[in-house]
Backbone as JSON, one array per atom type, in Angstrom:
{
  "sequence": "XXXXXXXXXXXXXXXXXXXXXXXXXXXXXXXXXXXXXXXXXXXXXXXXXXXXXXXXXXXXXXXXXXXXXXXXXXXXXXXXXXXXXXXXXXXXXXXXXXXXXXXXXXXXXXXXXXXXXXXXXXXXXXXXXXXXXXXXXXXXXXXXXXXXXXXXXXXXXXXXXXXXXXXXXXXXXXXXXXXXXXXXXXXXXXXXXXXXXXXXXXXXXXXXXXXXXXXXXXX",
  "N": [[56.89, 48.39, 37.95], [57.67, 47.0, 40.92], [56.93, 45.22, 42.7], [56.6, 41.17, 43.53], [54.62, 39.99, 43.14], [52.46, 41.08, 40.79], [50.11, 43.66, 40.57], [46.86, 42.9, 39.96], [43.58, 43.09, 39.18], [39.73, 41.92, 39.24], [38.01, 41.52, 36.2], [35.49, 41.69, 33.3], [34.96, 38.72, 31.5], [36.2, 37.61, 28.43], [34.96, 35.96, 25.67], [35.68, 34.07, 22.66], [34.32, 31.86, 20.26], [35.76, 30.08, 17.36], [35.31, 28.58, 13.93], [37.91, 26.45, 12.66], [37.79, 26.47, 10.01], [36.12, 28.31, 9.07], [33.48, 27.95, 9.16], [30.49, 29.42, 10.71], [28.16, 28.11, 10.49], [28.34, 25.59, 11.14], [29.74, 25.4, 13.8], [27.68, 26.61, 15.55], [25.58, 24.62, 15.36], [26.96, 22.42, 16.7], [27.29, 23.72, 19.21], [24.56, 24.3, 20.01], [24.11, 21.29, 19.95], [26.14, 20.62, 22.16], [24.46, 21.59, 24.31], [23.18, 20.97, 27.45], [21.19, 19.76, 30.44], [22.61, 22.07, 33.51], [22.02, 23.44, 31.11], [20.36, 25.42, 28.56], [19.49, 25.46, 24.71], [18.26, 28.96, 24.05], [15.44, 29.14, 22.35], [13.02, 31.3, 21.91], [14.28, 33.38, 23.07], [16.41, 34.19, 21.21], [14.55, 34.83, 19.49], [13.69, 37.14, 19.41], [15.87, 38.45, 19.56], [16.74, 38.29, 17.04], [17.71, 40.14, 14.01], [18.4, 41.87, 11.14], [21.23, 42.56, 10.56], [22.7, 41.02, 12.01], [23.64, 37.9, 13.73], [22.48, 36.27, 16.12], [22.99, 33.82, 18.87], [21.91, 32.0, 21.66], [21.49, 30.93, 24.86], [20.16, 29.58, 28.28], [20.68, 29.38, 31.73], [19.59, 27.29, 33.83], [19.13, 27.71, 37.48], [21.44, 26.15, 39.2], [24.51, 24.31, 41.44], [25.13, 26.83, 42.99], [24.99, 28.93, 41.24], [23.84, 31.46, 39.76], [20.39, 31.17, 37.75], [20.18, 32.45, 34.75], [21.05, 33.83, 31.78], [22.68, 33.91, 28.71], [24.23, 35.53, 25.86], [25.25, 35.05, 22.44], [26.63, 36.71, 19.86], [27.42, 36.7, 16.24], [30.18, 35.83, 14.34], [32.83, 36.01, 11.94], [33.57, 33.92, 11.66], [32.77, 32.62, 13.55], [31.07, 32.45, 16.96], [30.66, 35.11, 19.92], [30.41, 35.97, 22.96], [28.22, 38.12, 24.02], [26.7, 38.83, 25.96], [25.57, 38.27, 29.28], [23.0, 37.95, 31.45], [21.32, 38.34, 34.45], [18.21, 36.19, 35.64], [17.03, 36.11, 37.49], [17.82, 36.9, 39.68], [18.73, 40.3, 40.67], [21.82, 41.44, 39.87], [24.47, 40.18, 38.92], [26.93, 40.47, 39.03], [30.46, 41.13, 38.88], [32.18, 38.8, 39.25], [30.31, 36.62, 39.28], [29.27, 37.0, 37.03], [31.53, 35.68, 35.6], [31.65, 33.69, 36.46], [28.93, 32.04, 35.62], [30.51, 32.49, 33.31], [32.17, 30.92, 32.93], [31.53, 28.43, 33.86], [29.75, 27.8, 31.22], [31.82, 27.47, 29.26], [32.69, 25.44, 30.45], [31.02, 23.47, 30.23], [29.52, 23.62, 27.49], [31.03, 24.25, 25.67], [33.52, 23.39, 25.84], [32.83, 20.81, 25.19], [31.85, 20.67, 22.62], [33.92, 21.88, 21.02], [35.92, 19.84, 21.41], [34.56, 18.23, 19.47], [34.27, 19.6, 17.07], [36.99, 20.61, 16.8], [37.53, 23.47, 17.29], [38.47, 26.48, 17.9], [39.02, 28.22, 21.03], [38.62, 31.36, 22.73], [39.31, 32.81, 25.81], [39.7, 34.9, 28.05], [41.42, 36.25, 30.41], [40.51, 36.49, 34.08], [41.49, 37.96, 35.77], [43.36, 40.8, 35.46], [46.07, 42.85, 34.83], [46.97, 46.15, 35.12], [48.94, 46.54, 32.88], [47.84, 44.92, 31.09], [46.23, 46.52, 29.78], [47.58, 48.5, 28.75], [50.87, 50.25, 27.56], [53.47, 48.93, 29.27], [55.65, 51.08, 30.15], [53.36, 53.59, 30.31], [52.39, 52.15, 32.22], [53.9, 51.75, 34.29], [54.59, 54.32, 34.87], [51.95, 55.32, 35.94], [52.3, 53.68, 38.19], [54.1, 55.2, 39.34], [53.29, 57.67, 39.76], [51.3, 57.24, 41.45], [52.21, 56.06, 43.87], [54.14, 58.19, 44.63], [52.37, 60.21, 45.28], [49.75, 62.2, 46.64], [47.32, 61.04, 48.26], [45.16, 62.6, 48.93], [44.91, 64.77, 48.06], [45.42, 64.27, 45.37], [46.46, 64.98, 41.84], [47.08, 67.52, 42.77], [49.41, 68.96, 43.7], [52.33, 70.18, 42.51], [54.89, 68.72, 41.65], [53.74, 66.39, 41.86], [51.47, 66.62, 39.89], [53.13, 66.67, 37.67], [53.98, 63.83, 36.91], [51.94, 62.76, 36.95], [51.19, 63.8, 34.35], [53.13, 62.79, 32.73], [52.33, 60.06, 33.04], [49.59, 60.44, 31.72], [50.77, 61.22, 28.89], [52.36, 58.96, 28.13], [50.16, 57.19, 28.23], [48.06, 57.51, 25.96], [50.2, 57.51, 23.92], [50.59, 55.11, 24.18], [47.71, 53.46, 22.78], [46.25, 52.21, 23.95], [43.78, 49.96, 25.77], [42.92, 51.22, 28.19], [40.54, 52.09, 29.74], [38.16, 54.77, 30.82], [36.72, 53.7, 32.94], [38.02, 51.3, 33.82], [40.58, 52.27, 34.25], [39.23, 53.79, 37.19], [38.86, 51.64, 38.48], [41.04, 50.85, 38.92], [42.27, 52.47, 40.29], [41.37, 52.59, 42.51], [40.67, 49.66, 43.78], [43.68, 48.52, 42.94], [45.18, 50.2, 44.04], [44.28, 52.0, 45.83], [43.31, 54.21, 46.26], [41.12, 56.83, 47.75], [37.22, 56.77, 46.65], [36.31, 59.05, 45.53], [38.71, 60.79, 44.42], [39.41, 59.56, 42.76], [37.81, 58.9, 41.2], [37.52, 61.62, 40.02], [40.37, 61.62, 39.18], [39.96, 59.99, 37.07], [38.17, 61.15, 35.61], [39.84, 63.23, 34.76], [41.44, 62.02, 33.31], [39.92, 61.01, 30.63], [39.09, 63.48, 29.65], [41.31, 64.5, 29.02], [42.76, 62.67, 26.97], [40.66, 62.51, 25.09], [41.24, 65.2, 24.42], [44.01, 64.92, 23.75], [43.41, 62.9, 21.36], [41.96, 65.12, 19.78], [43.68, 66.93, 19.09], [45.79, 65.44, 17.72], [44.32, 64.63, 15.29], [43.81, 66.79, 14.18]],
  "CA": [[56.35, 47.92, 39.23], [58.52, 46.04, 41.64], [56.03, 43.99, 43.68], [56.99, 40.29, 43.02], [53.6, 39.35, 42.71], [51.95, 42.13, 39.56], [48.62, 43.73, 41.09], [45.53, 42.36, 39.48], [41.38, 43.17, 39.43], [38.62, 40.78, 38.32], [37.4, 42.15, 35.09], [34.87, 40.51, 32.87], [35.74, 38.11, 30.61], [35.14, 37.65, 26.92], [34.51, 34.78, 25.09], [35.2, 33.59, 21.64], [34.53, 30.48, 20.07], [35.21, 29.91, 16.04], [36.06, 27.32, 13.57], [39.26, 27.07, 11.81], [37.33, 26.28, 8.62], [35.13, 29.41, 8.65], [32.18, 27.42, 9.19], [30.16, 29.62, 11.84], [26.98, 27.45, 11.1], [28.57, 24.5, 12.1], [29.85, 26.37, 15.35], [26.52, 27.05, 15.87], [24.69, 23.56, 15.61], [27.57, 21.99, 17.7], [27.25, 24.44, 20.28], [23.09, 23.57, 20.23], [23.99, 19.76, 20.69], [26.56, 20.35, 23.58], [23.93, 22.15, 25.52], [22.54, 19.96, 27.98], [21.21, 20.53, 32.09], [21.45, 23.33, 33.27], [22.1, 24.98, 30.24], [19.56, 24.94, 27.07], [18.7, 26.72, 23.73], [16.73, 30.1, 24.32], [14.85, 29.81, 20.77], [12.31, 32.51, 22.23], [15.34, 34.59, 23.1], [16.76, 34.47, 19.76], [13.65, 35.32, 17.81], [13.92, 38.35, 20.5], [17.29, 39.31, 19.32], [16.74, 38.84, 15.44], [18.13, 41.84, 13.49], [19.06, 41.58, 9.75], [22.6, 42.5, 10.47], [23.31, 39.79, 13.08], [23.04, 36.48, 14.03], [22.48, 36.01, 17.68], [22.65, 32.3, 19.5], [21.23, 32.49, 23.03], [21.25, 30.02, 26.09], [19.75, 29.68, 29.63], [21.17, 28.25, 32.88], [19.05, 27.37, 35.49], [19.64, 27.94, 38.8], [22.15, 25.09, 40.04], [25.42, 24.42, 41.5], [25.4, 27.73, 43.64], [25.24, 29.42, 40.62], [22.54, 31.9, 39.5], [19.99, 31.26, 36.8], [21.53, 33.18, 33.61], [20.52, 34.11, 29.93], [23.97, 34.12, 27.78], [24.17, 35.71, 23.96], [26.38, 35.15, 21.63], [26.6, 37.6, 18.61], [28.1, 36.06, 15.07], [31.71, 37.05, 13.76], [32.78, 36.09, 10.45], [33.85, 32.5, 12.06], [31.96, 31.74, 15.02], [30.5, 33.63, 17.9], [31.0, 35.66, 20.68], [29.45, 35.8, 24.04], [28.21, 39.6, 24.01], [25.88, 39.6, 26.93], [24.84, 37.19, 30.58], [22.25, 38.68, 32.59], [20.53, 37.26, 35.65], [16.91, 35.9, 35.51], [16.14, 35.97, 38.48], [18.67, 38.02, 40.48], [19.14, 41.99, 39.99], [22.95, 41.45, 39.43], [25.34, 39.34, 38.86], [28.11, 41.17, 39.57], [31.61, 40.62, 37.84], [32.77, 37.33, 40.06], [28.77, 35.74, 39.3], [29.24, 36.72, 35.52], [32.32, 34.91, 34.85], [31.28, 32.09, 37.63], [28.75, 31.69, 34.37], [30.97, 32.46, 32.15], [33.15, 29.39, 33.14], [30.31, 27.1, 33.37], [29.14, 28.15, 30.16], [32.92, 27.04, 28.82], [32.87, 24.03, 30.5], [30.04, 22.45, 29.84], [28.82, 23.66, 26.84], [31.92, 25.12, 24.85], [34.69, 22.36, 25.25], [32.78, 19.61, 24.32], [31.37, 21.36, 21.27], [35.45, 22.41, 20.88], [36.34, 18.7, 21.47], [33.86, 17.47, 18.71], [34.96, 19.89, 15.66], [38.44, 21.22, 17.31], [37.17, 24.46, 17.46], [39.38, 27.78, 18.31], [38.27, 29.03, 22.28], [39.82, 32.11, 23.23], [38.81, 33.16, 26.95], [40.47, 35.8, 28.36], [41.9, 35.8, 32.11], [39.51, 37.15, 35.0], [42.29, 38.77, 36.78], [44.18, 41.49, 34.5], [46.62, 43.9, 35.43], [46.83, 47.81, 34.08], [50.11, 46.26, 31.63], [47.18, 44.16, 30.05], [45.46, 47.27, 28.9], [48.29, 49.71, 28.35], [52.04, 49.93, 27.37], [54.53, 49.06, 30.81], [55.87, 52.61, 30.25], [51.81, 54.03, 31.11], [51.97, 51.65, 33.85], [55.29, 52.04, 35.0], [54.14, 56.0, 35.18], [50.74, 55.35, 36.8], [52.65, 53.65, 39.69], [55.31, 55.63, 39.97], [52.4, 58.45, 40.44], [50.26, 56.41, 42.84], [53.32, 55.92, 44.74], [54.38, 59.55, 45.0], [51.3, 61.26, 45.48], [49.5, 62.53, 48.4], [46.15, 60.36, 47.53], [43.58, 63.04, 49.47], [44.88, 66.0, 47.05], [45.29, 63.81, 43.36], [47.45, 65.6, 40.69], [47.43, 68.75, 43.14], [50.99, 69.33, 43.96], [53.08, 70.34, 40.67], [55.73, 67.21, 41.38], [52.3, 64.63, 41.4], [51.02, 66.83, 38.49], [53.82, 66.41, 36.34], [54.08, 62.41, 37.44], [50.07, 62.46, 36.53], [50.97, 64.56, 32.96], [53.88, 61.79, 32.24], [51.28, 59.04, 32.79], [48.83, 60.63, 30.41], [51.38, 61.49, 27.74], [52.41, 57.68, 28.07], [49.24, 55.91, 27.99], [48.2, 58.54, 24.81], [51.18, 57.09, 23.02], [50.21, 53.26, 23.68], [46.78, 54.03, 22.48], [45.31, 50.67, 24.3], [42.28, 49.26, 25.88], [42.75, 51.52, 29.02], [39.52, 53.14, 29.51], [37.73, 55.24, 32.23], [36.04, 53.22, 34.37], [39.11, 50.52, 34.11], [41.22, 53.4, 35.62], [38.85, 54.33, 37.83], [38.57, 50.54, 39.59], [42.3, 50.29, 39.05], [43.07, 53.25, 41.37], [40.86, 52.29, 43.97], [41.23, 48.45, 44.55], [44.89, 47.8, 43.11], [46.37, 51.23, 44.25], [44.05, 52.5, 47.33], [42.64, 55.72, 46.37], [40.16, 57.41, 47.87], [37.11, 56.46, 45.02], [35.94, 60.19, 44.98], [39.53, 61.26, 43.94], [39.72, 58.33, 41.71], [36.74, 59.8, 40.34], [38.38, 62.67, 39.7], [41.29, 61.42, 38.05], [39.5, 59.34, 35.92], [37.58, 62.09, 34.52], [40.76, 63.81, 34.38], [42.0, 61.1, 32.25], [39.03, 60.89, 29.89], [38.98, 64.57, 29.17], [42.83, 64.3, 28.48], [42.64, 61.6, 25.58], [39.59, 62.9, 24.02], [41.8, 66.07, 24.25], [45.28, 64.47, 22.97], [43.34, 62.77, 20.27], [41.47, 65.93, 18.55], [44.99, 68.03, 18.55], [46.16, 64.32, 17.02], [43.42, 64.5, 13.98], [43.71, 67.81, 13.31]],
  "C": [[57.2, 46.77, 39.73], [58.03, 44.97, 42.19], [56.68, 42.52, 43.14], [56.01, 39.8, 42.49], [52.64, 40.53, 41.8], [50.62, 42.11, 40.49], [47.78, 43.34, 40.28], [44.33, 43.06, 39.67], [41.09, 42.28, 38.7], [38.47, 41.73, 37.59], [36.8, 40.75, 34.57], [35.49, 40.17, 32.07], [35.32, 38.06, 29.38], [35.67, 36.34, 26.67], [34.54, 34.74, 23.59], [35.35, 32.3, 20.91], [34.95, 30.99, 18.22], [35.93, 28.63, 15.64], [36.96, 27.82, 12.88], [39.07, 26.71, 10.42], [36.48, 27.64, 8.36], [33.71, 29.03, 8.71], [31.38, 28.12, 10.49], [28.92, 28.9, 12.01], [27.31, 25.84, 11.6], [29.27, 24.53, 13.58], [28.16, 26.6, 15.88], [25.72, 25.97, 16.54], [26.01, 22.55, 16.76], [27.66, 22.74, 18.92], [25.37, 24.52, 21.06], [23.48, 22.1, 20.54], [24.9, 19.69, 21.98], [25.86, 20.59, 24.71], [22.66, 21.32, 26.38], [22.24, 20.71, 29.83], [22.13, 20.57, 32.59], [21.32, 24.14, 32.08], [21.1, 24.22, 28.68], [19.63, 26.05, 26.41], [17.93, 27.71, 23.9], [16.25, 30.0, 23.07], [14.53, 30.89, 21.13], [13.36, 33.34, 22.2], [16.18, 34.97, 21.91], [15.98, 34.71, 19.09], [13.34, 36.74, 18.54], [14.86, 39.31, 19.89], [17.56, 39.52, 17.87], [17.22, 40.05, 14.69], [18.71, 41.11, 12.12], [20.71, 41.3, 10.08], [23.28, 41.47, 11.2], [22.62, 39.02, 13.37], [23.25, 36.46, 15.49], [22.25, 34.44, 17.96], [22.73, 32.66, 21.04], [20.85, 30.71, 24.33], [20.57, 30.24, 27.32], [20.3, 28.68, 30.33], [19.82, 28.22, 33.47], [19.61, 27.01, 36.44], [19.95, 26.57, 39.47], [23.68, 25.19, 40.33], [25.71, 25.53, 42.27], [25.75, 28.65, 42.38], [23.83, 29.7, 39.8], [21.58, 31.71, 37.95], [19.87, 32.39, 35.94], [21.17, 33.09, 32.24], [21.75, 34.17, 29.45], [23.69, 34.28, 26.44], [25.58, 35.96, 23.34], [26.1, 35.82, 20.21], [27.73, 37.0, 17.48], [29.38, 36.53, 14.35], [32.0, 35.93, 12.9], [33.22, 34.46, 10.76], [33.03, 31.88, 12.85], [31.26, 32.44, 15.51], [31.56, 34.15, 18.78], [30.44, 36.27, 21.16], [29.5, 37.88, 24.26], [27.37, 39.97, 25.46], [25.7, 38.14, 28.08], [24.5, 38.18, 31.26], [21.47, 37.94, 33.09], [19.01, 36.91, 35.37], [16.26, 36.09, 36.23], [16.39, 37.35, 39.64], [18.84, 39.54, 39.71], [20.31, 42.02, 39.36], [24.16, 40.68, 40.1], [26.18, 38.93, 39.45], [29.64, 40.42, 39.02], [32.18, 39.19, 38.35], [30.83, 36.21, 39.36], [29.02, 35.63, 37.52], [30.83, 35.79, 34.98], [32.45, 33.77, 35.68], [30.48, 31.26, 36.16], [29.27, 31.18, 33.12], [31.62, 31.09, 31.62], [32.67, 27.83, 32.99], [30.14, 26.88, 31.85], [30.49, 27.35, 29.4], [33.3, 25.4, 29.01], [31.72, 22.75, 30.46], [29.22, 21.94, 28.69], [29.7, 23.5, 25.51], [32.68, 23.58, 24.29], [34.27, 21.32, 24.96], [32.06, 19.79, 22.83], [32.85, 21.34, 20.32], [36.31, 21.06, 20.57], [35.72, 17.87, 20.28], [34.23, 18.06, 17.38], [36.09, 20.53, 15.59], [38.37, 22.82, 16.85], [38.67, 25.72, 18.28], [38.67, 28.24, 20.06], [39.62, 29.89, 22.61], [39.13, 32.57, 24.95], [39.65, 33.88, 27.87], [40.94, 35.98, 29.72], [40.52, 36.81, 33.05], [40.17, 38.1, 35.85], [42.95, 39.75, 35.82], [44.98, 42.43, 35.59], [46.95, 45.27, 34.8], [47.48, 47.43, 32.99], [49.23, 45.46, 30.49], [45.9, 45.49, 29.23], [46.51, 48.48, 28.48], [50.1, 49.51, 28.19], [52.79, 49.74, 28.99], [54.71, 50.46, 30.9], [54.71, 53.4, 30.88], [51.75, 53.34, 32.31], [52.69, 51.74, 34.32], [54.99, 53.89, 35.49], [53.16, 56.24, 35.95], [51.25, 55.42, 38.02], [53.29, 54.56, 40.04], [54.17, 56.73, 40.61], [51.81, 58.26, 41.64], [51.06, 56.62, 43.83], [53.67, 56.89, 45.67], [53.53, 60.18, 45.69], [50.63, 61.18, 46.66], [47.51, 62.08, 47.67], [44.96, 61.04, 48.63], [43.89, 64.59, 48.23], [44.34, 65.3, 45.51], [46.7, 64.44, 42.62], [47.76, 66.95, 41.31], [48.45, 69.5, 43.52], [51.68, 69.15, 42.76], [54.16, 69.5, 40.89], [54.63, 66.77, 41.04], [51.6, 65.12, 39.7], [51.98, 66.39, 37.3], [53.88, 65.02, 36.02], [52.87, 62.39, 36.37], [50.36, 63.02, 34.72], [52.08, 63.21, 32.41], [52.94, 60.38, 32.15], [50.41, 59.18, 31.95], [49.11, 60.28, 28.88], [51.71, 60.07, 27.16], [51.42, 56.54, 27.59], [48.15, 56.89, 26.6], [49.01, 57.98, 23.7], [50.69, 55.58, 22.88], [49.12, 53.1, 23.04], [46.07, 52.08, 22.53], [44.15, 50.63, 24.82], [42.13, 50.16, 27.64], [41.44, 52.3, 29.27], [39.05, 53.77, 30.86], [37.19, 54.67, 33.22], [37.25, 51.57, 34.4], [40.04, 51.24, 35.24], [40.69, 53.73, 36.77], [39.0, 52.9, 38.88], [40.05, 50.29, 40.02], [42.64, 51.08, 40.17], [42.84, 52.76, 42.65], [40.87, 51.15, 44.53], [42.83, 47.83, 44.16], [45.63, 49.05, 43.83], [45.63, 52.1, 45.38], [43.88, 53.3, 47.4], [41.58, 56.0, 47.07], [38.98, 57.02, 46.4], [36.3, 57.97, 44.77], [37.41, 61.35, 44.37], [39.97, 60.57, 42.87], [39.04, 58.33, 40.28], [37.71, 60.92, 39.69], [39.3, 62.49, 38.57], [40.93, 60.86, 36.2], [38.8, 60.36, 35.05], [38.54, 63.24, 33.92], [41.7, 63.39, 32.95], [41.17, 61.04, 30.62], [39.21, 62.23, 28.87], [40.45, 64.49, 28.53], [43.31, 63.82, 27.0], [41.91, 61.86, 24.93], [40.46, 64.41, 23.47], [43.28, 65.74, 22.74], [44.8, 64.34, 21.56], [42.61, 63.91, 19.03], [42.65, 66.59, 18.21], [45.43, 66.88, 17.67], [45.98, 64.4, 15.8], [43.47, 66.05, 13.45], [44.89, 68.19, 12.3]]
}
């Protein structure tokens, strides 16, 4: 891709905190004393989420700052946590710009001074990505070149765009990354301007493809 400036989408973000001692219960209780208004402890919501196999730690915003009141869970990994879920309280949805509006709060109010008190690990992942962050250049270098080519009310229907569309498969098949169907599907339509009922299309074209590649793979 030539552009000077790499296309982008919001995607959500993930979140993980741990320590670099292995201590996730002291991740835990420093991440209870940073949390101050708007954001507090859900106990209730953690004796909610209980399960033998996992440890859940659970917050609430309330509604300040132009920013919607917000449940956040963090699920336990062999160091720390990691923020598995924010859903609205009040509002129906979020929506991907509202959940990492949270998410950010949640980082800066709660995280880095928790992070600042036992020098804690935060990883937080960008809000903007571009296809190269879920798949080899080569898959994305093939996508565009497709996008590019193709006559975007047919799809893969002309045997040049098909073969374009079969080189992009074969490509992102080989990188065997984080590209998934409904990534492709947002990618076509706000970085590359598809139609989103042909976008549709592809994407299920894509899906079937890789589930395909990989059983001839395993057998």
């Amino acid at each position: 891709m030539s552009d000077d400036k790499p296309l982008s989408i919001e995607v959500f973000q993930d979140l993980t905190v741990t320590s670099r001692h292995g201590q996730r219960s002291a991740v835990r209780e420093a991440l209870r004393r940073s949390a101050g208004p708007p954001w507090n402890h859900a106990k209730a919501r953690e004796r909610e989420l209980s399960e033998e196999s996992h440890e859940y730690l659970a917050f609430q915003r309330a509604a300040a700052d132009g920013l919607a009141a917000s449940g956040l869970t963090l699920c336990g990994r062999r160091a720390g946590y990691k923020v598995v879920n924010i859903v609205p309280l009040e509002d129906s949805d979020l929506g991907i710009s509202g959940y990492n509006d949270v998410l950010d709060d949640f980082v800066e109010r709660v995280v880095n001074p928790a992070a600042q008190e036992l020098t804690l690990d935060v990883s937080l992942t960008s809000r903007r990505q571009s296809i190269s962050d879920w798949t080899s250049e080569e898959a994305a270098f093939a996508l565009h070149r497709f996008s590019v080519c193709a006559n975007k009310s047919t799809g893969a229907g002309h045997p040049a765009d098909r073969k374009r569309w079969f080189d992009f498969l074969f490509a992102a098949h080989a990188a065997n990354g984080r590209l998934d169907t409904e990534l492709l599907r947002r990618w076509l339509v706000e970085a590359e301007n598809w139609p989103w009922e042909i976008a549709n299309d592809l994407a299920g074209s894509y899906e079937y493809s890789m589930d395909l590649l990989n059983s001839r793979a395993a057998a």
